[in-house]
């Protein structure tokens, strides 16, 4: 494996100068606005799906791809954009991504057909990948020392706010103005970001890029591998994880990734310098968001369904309870940054965040249909802190280990793992929950329905819709069967929680081993 070195002719990419240099604050504000839009779009678009379906008369599969198209495109192009940014310049790549996102969002707002909307959402994902990869690289280039730690803390905080408030803002727009305004607002926000591009360019005056050629073969192979992998994950719950189609997609992804690795080892300027992965500390830090995906993102996605199905709470009450999970994500990144500036080792906070994920998931087993919220408030806060303490902090620490000339590629790799693991964690959680719940439903449904119908009953119950599940079951004692479904859901939820805690514990052990020993160094 060959470690690439930065060409001697390439200009230095780290911006030097006094902390008060003009443009830094405006640059950070513009990057953070763009970063806010992306997770807000991810978490908020799902709220608009019912109205989109009613307006476009879309079927279930194309309607689901309004969300899936964004996730797949984001996962496919994050690393590609990071590599391109190192070649053409971070600011140019960031501006291109923001422009793509703005145009695609405007196209989504004007869409008259769901397939048109699916296409614009895929373009949104491509633009969002550039925003996250290049935005992180710009921050790493413009800021140094304590100011960099604060900037990345804000990066994590704003991303968390976007995830947390996305559904609320989208719901208000859908209810007040219609679903098209969800995408129109995104377009307006990114247009504001584009207006700030000259200021960003002024804050990064030496960002001319390396001048190397774009690794087209490597990029094409990586995109193909990610398309196969993410499509397998997305379709797994629909086709069946053991189906020939899903297994074929997984096998194809493995083969293409192997070819990709062989090609990258022979490229003079590869999209992913595999030598970077030789730094175990960098790899360990990149795995921290993976642990957060399993320990936190799954809860963010499915805990509302549990609150509705097992405890019978209304959506409004469930939303208020979820603030206990999301509030730490809004405040903990800044707390972590302040602790680091006061001398607390950053890796200590990373280990604390991982411990919080494991302890929080285990303690969430205290949830039950009759549990008082005060009993589970602390576990929810601890789980949220597990996500919040490492958000942003990990990005800054990981990129500090990498040659600034490769910051875009490194940020792209980190965010590819982040989003890819989120997709995997959410898909696996949903599949396991449905599988466990299906077994319990089949045991209790008796002679009320056949196996195929029991599968449908279990799927509805897993989504929290116990009323429709009970109606479909044809149970004579509807009230009793609904109680049975609630108890089955509660049992399945606890089974999956133990599994999540176990996955997080294993990841914590692996990360601790990778981060142990060795002095921080920058990979050239």
Coordinates of C-alpha atoms in Angstrom, one line a residue:
X1 CA 0.0 0.0 0.0
X2 CA 1.5 3.3 -1.0
X3 CA 1.1 6.5 1.1
X4 CA 0.6 9.5 -1.2
X5 CA 2.5 12.7 -0.5
X6 CA 1.4 16.2 -1.3
X7 CA 3.0 17.6 -4.5
X8 CA 5.6 20.1 -3.5
X9 CA 4.1 22.6 -6.0
X10 CA 0.8 22.6 -4.2
X11 CA 0.2 25.8 -2.1
X12 CA -0.4 25.4 1.6
X13 CA -4.1 25.1 2.4
X14 CA -4.1 26.2 6.1
X15 CA -5.2 29.8 6.5
X16 CA -2.9 31.6 8.8
X17 CA -3.4 35.0 10.4
X18 CA -4.8 36.6 13.5
X19 CA -8.1 35.4 15.0
X20 CA -9.9 38.5 14.0
X21 CA -9.2 38.2 10.2
X22 CA -12.3 39.5 8.3
X23 CA -14.6 36.9 6.8
X24 CA -14.1 34.1 9.3
X25 CA -17.4 34.8 11.2
X26 CA -19.4 35.2 8.0
X27 CA -17.8 32.0 6.6
X28 CA -18.7 30.0 9.7
X29 CA -22.3 31.4 9.5
X30 CA -22.7 30.5 5.9
X31 CA -21.3 27.0 6.4
X32 CA -23.5 26.4 9.4
X33 CA -26.7 27.6 7.6
X34 CA -26.0 25.1 4.8
X35 CA -25.2 22.4 7.3
X36 CA -28.5 23.2 9.1
X37 CA -30.5 22.6 6.0
X38 CA -29.2 19.1 5.2
X39 CA -30.2 17.3 8.4
X40 CA -33.4 19.3 8.6
X41 CA -34.3 18.0 5.1
X42 CA -33.5 14.4 6.1
X43 CA -35.6 14.4 9.3
X44 CA -38.3 16.8 8.1
X45 CA -39.2 15.5 4.6
X46 CA -40.9 12.3 6.0
X47 CA -43.5 14.6 7.6
X48 CA -44.6 15.8 4.2
X49 CA -44.9 12.3 2.7
X50 CA -48.7 11.8 3.4
X51 CA -49.6 15.1 1.7
X52 CA -47.2 14.4 -1.2
X53 CA -48.8 11.0 -1.7
X54 CA -52.3 12.5 -1.7
X55 CA -51.3 15.3 -4.1
X56 CA -49.3 13.2 -6.6
X57 CA -51.4 9.9 -6.2
X58 CA -48.1 8.1 -5.6
X59 CA -47.7 4.5 -4.7
X60 CA -45.9 3.4 -1.5
X61 CA -42.6 2.5 -3.3
X62 CA -42.0 5.7 -5.2
X63 CA -43.2 7.7 -2.2
X64 CA -40.6 6.0 0.1
X65 CA -37.9 7.0 -2.5
X66 CA -38.6 10.6 -1.8
X67 CA -36.5 10.0 1.4
X68 CA -34.4 7.1 0.2
X69 CA -33.2 8.8 -3.0
X70 CA -31.6 11.5 -0.8
X71 CA -30.0 9.1 1.6
X72 CA -28.6 6.9 -1.2
X73 CA -27.2 9.8 -3.2
X74 CA -25.7 11.4 0.0
X75 CA -23.9 8.2 1.0
X76 CA -22.6 7.6 -2.6
X77 CA -21.1 11.1 -3.2
X78 CA -19.8 12.3 0.2
X79 CA -16.4 10.8 -0.3
X80 CA -16.3 11.8 -4.0
X81 CA -17.0 15.4 -3.1
X82 CA -14.3 15.4 -0.4
X83 CA -11.7 14.2 -2.9
X84 CA -12.9 16.7 -5.6
X85 CA -12.6 19.5 -3.1
X86 CA -9.0 18.7 -2.4
X87 CA -8.3 19.0 -6.2
X88 CA -10.4 22.0 -7.3
X89 CA -10.6 23.8 -4.0
X90 CA -12.9 23.6 -1.0
X91 CA -14.8 26.8 -1.7
X92 CA -15.5 25.9 -5.4
X93 CA -16.7 22.5 -4.4
X94 CA -18.8 23.8 -1.5
X95 CA -20.4 26.4 -3.8
X96 CA -21.1 23.8 -6.5
X97 CA -22.9 21.6 -3.9
X98 CA -24.9 24.5 -2.5
X99 CA -26.0 25.5 -6.1
X100 CA -27.0 21.9 -6.9
X101 CA -29.0 21.7 -3.7
X102 CA -30.7 25.1 -4.3
X103 CA -31.7 24.2 -7.9
X104 CA -32.8 20.7 -7.0
X105 CA -34.9 22.0 -4.1
X106 CA -36.6 24.5 -6.3
X107 CA -37.3 21.7 -8.8
X108 CA -38.8 19.7 -6.0
X109 CA -41.1 22.5 -5.0
X110 CA -42.3 22.7 -8.6
X111 CA -42.6 18.9 -9.1
X112 CA -45.9 17.6 -10.6
X113 CA -45.0 13.9 -10.5
X114 CA -43.5 11.8 -7.7
X115 CA -40.8 10.4 -10.0
X116 CA -39.7 14.0 -10.8
X117 CA -39.6 14.7 -7.0
X118 CA -37.6 11.5 -6.5
X119 CA -35.0 12.7 -9.1
X120 CA -34.7 16.2 -7.5
X121 CA -34.2 14.5 -4.0
X122 CA -31.4 12.5 -5.4
X123 CA -29.8 15.7 -6.7
X124 CA -30.4 17.2 -3.2
X125 CA -28.4 14.3 -1.8
X126 CA -25.5 15.0 -4.2
X127 CA -25.5 18.6 -3.2
X128 CA -25.8 17.8 0.5
X129 CA -22.8 15.5 0.3
X130 CA -20.7 18.4 -0.9
X131 CA -22.0 20.7 1.8
X132 CA -21.0 18.3 4.6
X133 CA -17.7 17.2 3.2
X134 CA -16.5 20.6 2.0
X135 CA -18.0 22.6 4.9
X136 CA -16.1 20.5 7.4
X137 CA -12.9 20.9 5.3
X138 CA -13.4 24.7 5.1
X139 CA -13.7 25.0 8.9
X140 CA -10.6 22.8 9.3
X141 CA -8.7 25.1 6.9
X142 CA -9.9 28.5 8.3
X143 CA -9.8 27.9 12.0
X144 CA -6.9 26.8 14.3
X145 CA -6.5 25.9 18.0
X146 CA -9.3 26.7 20.4
X147 CA -11.3 28.6 17.7
X148 CA -11.3 25.4 15.6
X149 CA -12.7 23.4 18.5
X150 CA -15.5 25.9 19.0
X151 CA -16.3 26.0 15.3
X152 CA -16.6 22.3 15.1
X153 CA -18.7 22.3 18.3
X154 CA -21.1 24.7 16.5
X155 CA -21.0 22.4 13.5
X156 CA -22.2 19.5 15.6
X157 CA -24.7 21.6 17.4
X158 CA -26.3 23.0 14.3
X159 CA -26.5 19.6 12.7
X160 CA -28.2 18.3 15.8
X161 CA -30.6 21.3 15.8
X162 CA -31.4 20.5 12.2
X163 CA -32.3 16.9 13.0
X164 CA -34.3 17.9 16.1
X165 CA -36.4 20.7 14.7
X166 CA -36.7 19.4 11.1
X167 CA -40.0 17.5 11.7
X168 CA -41.5 20.4 13.6
X169 CA -40.6 23.0 11.0
X170 CA -41.7 20.8 8.1
X171 CA -45.0 20.0 9.9
X172 CA -45.7 23.7 10.3
X173 CA -44.9 24.4 6.6
X174 CA -47.0 21.5 5.4
X175 CA -50.0 22.5 7.6
X176 CA -49.8 26.2 6.9
X177 CA -48.5 26.5 3.3
X178 CA -48.4 23.0 1.7
X179 CA -45.7 20.4 1.2
X180 CA -44.0 22.3 -1.7
X181 CA -42.8 25.0 0.7
X182 CA -40.7 22.4 2.6
X183 CA -38.4 22.3 -0.5
X184 CA -38.9 26.0 -1.4
X185 CA -37.5 27.1 2.0
X186 CA -34.4 24.9 1.5
X187 CA -33.8 26.6 -1.9
X188 CA -34.1 30.1 -0.3
X189 CA -31.7 29.2 2.5
X190 CA -29.1 27.8 0.0
X191 CA -29.4 30.9 -2.2
X192 CA -28.4 33.0 0.9
X193 CA -25.4 30.7 1.3
X194 CA -24.4 31.2 -2.3
X195 CA -24.4 35.0 -1.7
X196 CA -21.8 34.5 0.9
X197 CA -19.4 32.5 -1.4
X198 CA -17.2 35.5 -2.2
X199 CA -16.7 36.2 1.5
X200 CA -15.8 32.5 2.1
X201 CA -13.3 32.7 -0.8
X202 CA -11.7 35.7 0.9
X203 CA -11.4 33.8 4.2
X204 CA -9.6 31.0 2.4
X205 CA -7.3 32.9 0.0
X206 CA -4.9 30.1 -0.7
X207 CA -7.6 27.5 -1.5
X208 CA -6.5 26.8 -5.1
X209 CA -6.6 23.0 -4.8
X210 CA -3.8 20.6 -5.7
X211 CA -4.4 20.7 -9.4
X212 CA -4.4 17.0 -9.8
X213 CA -6.8 15.1 -12.0
X214 CA -10.1 13.9 -10.7
X215 CA -10.0 10.1 -10.0
X216 CA -12.9 9.2 -12.4
X217 CA -12.4 5.4 -12.3
X218 CA -12.2 5.4 -8.5
X219 CA -15.2 7.7 -8.1
X220 CA -17.3 5.6 -10.5
X221 CA -16.4 2.4 -8.7
X222 CA -17.1 3.9 -5.3
X223 CA -20.5 5.3 -6.3
X224 CA -21.5 2.0 -7.9
X225 CA -20.5 0.1 -4.7
X226 CA -22.4 2.5 -2.5
X227 CA -25.5 2.3 -4.8
X228 CA -25.5 -1.5 -4.5
X229 CA -24.9 -1.4 -0.8
X230 CA -27.4 1.3 0.2
X231 CA -30.1 -0.1 -2.2
X232 CA -29.7 -3.5 -0.6
X233 CA -30.2 -1.9 2.9
X234 CA -33.2 0.2 1.7
X235 CA -34.9 -2.8 0.0
X236 CA -33.9 -5.4 2.6
X237 CA -37.1 -4.9 4.6
X238 CA -39.3 -5.0 1.5
X239 CA -37.7 -7.9 -0.4
X240 CA -36.5 -9.8 2.6
X241 CA -32.9 -9.8 3.9
X242 CA -32.3 -13.4 2.7
X243 CA -33.8 -12.8 -0.7
X244 CA -31.8 -13.5 -3.9
X245 CA -32.1 -9.8 -4.9
X246 CA -30.7 -8.4 -1.6
X247 CA -28.0 -11.0 -1.3
X248 CA -27.0 -10.3 -4.9
X249 CA -26.7 -6.6 -4.2
X250 CA -24.6 -7.2 -1.1
X251 CA -22.3 -9.6 -3.0
X252 CA -22.0 -7.1 -5.8
X253 CA -21.1 -4.3 -3.4
X254 CA -18.3 -6.4 -1.9
X255 CA -16.9 -7.3 -5.3
X256 CA -16.9 -3.7 -6.5
X257 CA -15.3 -2.5 -3.3
X258 CA -12.5 -5.0 -3.7
X259 CA -11.9 -3.8 -7.3
X260 CA -12.1 -0.2 -6.0
X261 CA -9.3 -0.9 -3.4
X262 CA -7.1 -2.5 -6.1
X263 CA -7.6 0.5 -8.5
X264 CA -6.9 3.1 -5.7
X265 CA -3.7 1.4 -4.8
X266 CA -2.4 2.0 -8.3
X267 CA -3.6 5.6 -8.8
X268 CA -1.2 8.5 -8.5
X269 CA -3.9 10.7 -7.1
X270 CA -6.6 8.4 -5.7
X271 CA -10.0 9.5 -4.6
X272 CA -9.4 7.7 -1.3
X273 CA -5.7 7.5 -0.3
X274 CA -5.8 4.1 1.5
X275 CA -2.7 5.2 3.4
X276 CA -4.9 7.5 5.5
X277 CA -6.6 4.4 6.8
X278 CA -3.3 3.2 8.2
X279 CA -3.6 5.8 11.0
X280 CA -5.5 3.8 13.6
X281 CA -6.4 6.9 15.6
X282 CA -8.1 8.4 12.6
X283 CA -10.0 5.2 11.9
X284 CA -11.0 4.9 15.6
X285 CA -12.4 8.5 15.6
X286 CA -14.3 7.8 12.3
X287 CA -16.0 4.8 14.0
X288 CA -17.4 7.0 16.8
X289 CA -20.3 8.3 14.7
X290 CA -21.0 4.6 13.8
X291 CA -21.6 3.9 17.5
X292 CA -23.8 7.0 17.7
X293 CA -25.8 5.7 14.8
X294 CA -26.7 2.5 16.6
X295 CA -27.0 3.9 20.1
X296 CA -28.8 7.2 19.3
X297 CA -30.1 7.6 15.8
X298 CA -32.1 4.4 16.1
X299 CA -33.8 5.7 19.2
X300 CA -34.4 9.1 17.5
X301 CA -36.1 7.2 14.7
X302 CA -38.1 4.5 16.5
X303 CA -38.7 5.7 20.0
X304 CA -41.7 7.8 18.9
X305 CA -43.3 4.7 17.5
X306 CA -42.8 2.9 20.8
X307 CA -44.3 5.8 22.7
X308 CA -47.4 5.6 20.5
X309 CA -47.7 1.8 20.2
X310 CA -46.7 0.5 23.6
X311 CA -47.7 3.4 25.9
X312 CA -50.6 4.8 23.9
X313 CA -49.4 8.4 23.9
X314 CA -50.5 11.0 21.4
X315 CA -48.0 12.3 18.9
X316 CA -47.9 15.7 20.6
X317 CA -47.0 14.1 23.9
X318 CA -44.5 11.8 22.3
X319 CA -42.8 14.8 20.6
X320 CA -42.4 16.6 23.9
X321 CA -40.9 13.5 25.5
X322 CA -38.4 13.2 22.6
X323 CA -37.0 16.6 23.7
X324 CA -35.3 14.7 26.5
X325 CA -33.4 12.8 23.9
X326 CA -32.6 15.7 21.6
X327 CA -31.9 18.5 24.0
X328 CA -28.4 17.2 25.0
X329 CA -27.5 17.2 21.3
X330 CA -28.1 20.9 21.2
X331 CA -26.0 21.9 24.3
X332 CA -23.4 19.1 24.7
X333 CA -21.2 20.0 21.7
X334 CA -20.5 23.5 23.2
X335 CA -20.0 22.0 26.7
X336 CA -17.4 19.6 25.2
X337 CA -15.6 22.5 23.4
X338 CA -15.4 24.5 26.6
X339 CA -14.1 21.5 28.6
X340 CA -11.4 21.0 25.9
X341 CA -10.3 24.6 26.1
X342 CA -10.0 24.2 29.9
X343 CA -7.6 21.3 29.5
X344 CA -9.9 18.2 29.5
X345 CA -8.4 15.8 26.9
X346 CA -10.6 15.5 23.9
X347 CA -10.2 11.7 23.8
X348 CA -11.5 11.5 27.4
X349 CA -14.7 13.2 26.3
X350 CA -15.0 10.8 23.3
X351 CA -14.7 7.8 25.7
X352 CA -17.3 9.4 28.0
X353 CA -19.7 9.8 25.1
X354 CA -19.3 6.2 24.1
X355 CA -20.0 5.1 27.7
X356 CA -23.1 7.2 27.7
X357 CA -24.4 5.5 24.6
X358 CA -24.0 2.0 26.2
X359 CA -25.3 3.0 29.6
X360 CA -28.2 5.0 28.1
X361 CA -29.4 2.2 25.9
X362 CA -29.3 -0.3 28.7
X363 CA -31.1 2.1 31.0
X364 CA -33.8 2.7 28.4
X365 CA -35.0 -0.8 29.1
X366 CA -36.7 0.8 32.1
X367 CA -39.3 2.0 29.6
X368 CA -42.6 0.2 30.0
X369 CA -46.3 1.0 29.2
X370 CA -46.8 2.1 32.8
X371 CA -43.4 3.8 33.3
X372 CA -43.4 7.3 34.7
X373 CA -41.5 9.7 32.5
X374 CA -39.3 10.8 35.4
X375 CA -38.0 7.2 35.6
X376 CA -36.8 7.3 31.9
X377 CA -35.8 11.0 31.7
X378 CA -32.3 10.4 32.9
X379 CA -31.6 7.4 30.5
X380 CA -32.9 9.6 27.6
X381 CA -30.7 12.5 28.7
X382 CA -27.7 10.2 29.0
X383 CA -28.2 8.7 25.6
X384 CA -28.6 12.2 24.0
X385 CA -25.4 13.2 25.8
X386 CA -23.6 10.2 24.2
X387 CA -24.4 11.7 20.8
X388 CA -23.9 15.4 21.8
X389 CA -20.5 15.1 23.5
X390 CA -18.8 13.7 20.4
X391 CA -20.8 15.6 17.7
X392 CA -18.4 18.1 16.0
X393 CA -15.6 17.2 18.5
X394 CA -14.8 14.0 16.6
X395 CA -14.7 15.8 13.3
X396 CA -12.1 18.3 14.5
X397 CA -10.0 15.6 16.2
X398 CA -10.0 13.3 13.2
X399 CA -9.1 16.0 10.6
X400 CA -6.3 17.3 12.9
X401 CA -4.5 14.0 12.3
X402 CA -4.6 14.5 8.5
X403 CA -2.5 16.5 6.1
X404 CA -4.5 19.7 5.4
X405 CA -4.2 19.0 1.7
X406 CA -6.3 15.9 2.2
X407 CA -8.9 17.4 4.6
X408 CA -11.7 17.2 2.1
X409 CA -11.1 13.5 1.4
X410 CA -10.8 12.8 5.1
X411 CA -14.0 14.7 5.9
X412 CA -15.8 12.8 3.1
X413 CA -14.7 9.5 4.4
X414 CA -15.8 10.4 8.0
X415 CA -19.3 11.6 6.7
X416 CA -19.6 8.5 4.5
X417 CA -19.3 6.3 7.5
X418 CA -21.6 8.6 9.5
X419 CA -24.5 8.5 7.0
X420 CA -23.9 5.0 5.8
X421 CA -24.0 3.7 9.4
X422 CA -27.2 5.6 10.1
X423 CA -28.9 3.9 7.1
X424 CA -27.6 0.5 8.2
X425 CA -28.5 1.0 11.9
X426 CA -32.0 2.2 11.2
X427 CA -32.7 -0.5 8.6
X428 CA -31.3 -3.3 10.8
X429 CA -33.3 -2.0 13.8
X430 CA -36.5 -1.9 11.9
X431 CA -35.9 -5.4 10.4
X432 CA -35.0 -7.0 13.7
X433 CA -37.9 -5.3 15.5
X434 CA -40.3 -6.5 12.8
X435 CA -38.9 -10.0 12.9
X436 CA -39.1 -10.4 16.7
X437 CA -42.6 -8.8 16.7
X438 CA -43.7 -11.0 13.9
X439 CA -42.8 -14.1 15.9
X440 CA -44.9 -12.9 18.8
X441 CA -47.8 -11.9 16.7
X442 CA -47.9 -15.3 14.8
X443 CA -47.9 -17.1 18.2
X444 CA -50.8 -15.0 19.4
X445 CA -52.9 -14.4 16.3
X446 CA -54.2 -17.9 16.4
X447 CA -56.9 -18.7 13.8
X448 CA -57.7 -15.1 13.0
X449 CA -55.4 -14.8 10.0
X450 CA -52.9 -16.7 7.8
X451 CA -49.2 -16.3 8.0
X452 CA -49.1 -13.7 5.2
X453 CA -51.7 -11.6 6.9
X454 CA -49.8 -12.0 10.2
X455 CA -46.8 -10.5 8.5
X456 CA -48.8 -7.5 7.5
X457 CA -50.2 -7.2 11.1
X458 CA -46.7 -7.3 12.5
X459 CA -45.5 -4.7 10.0
X460 CA -48.3 -2.3 10.9
X461 CA -47.7 -2.9 14.6
X462 CA -43.9 -2.3 14.2
X463 CA -44.8 1.1 12.7
X464 CA -46.9 1.9 15.7
X465 CA -50.3 1.6 14.0
X466 CA -52.0 -0.8 16.4
X467 CA -55.5 0.2 15.4
X468 CA -55.1 -0.9 11.7
X469 CA -53.1 -3.9 12.8
X470 CA -56.0 -5.0 15.0
X471 CA -58.6 -4.3 12.3
X472 CA -56.6 -6.4 9.8
X473 CA -56.2 -9.3 12.2
X474 CA -60.0 -9.8 12.4
X475 CA -59.7 -10.5 16.2
X476 CA -63.1 -11.0 17.9
X477 CA -61.8 -9.2 21.0
X478 CA -60.4 -6.1 19.4
X479 CA -59.5 -4.4 22.6
X480 CA -57.8 -7.5 24.0
X481 CA -55.8 -8.0 20.8
X482 CA -54.7 -4.4 20.8
X483 CA -53.4 -4.9 24.4
X484 CA -51.6 -8.0 23.2
X485 CA -50.0 -6.1 20.4
X486 CA -48.8 -3.4 22.8
X487 CA -47.3 -6.0 25.1
X488 CA -45.6 -7.7 22.1
X489 CA -44.2 -4.5 20.9
X490 CA -42.9 -3.7 24.4
X491 CA -41.2 -7.1 24.6
X492 CA -39.7 -6.8 21.1
X493 CA -38.5 -3.2 21.8
X494 CA -36.6 -4.4 24.9
X495 CA -35.0 -7.3 23.0
X496 CA -33.7 -5.0 20.4
X497 CA -32.5 -2.5 23.0
X498 CA -30.2 -5.2 24.5
X499 CA -28.9 -5.9 21.0
X500 CA -28.2 -2.2 20.4
X501 CA -26.3 -1.9 23.7
X502 CA -24.3 -5.0 22.8
X503 CA -23.3 -3.5 19.4
X504 CA -22.3 -0.2 21.0
X505 CA -20.2 -2.0 23.7
X506 CA -18.3 -3.9 20.9
X507 CA -17.8 -0.7 19.0
X508 CA -16.6 1.0 22.1
X509 CA -14.0 -1.8 22.7
X510 CA -12.8 -1.6 19.1
X511 CA -12.5 2.2 19.2
X512 CA -10.7 2.2 22.6
X513 CA -8.2 -0.3 21.2
X514 CA -7.6 1.9 18.1
X515 CA -7.2 5.1 20.1
X516 CA -5.0 3.6 22.8
X517 CA -1.4 4.8 22.7
X518 CA 0.5 6.6 20.0
X519 CA 1.0 10.3 19.8
X520 CA -1.3 12.5 17.6
X521 CA 0.3 12.9 14.2
X522 CA -0.8 14.2 10.8
X523 CA -1.0 11.6 8.0
X524 CA 0.7 12.9 4.9

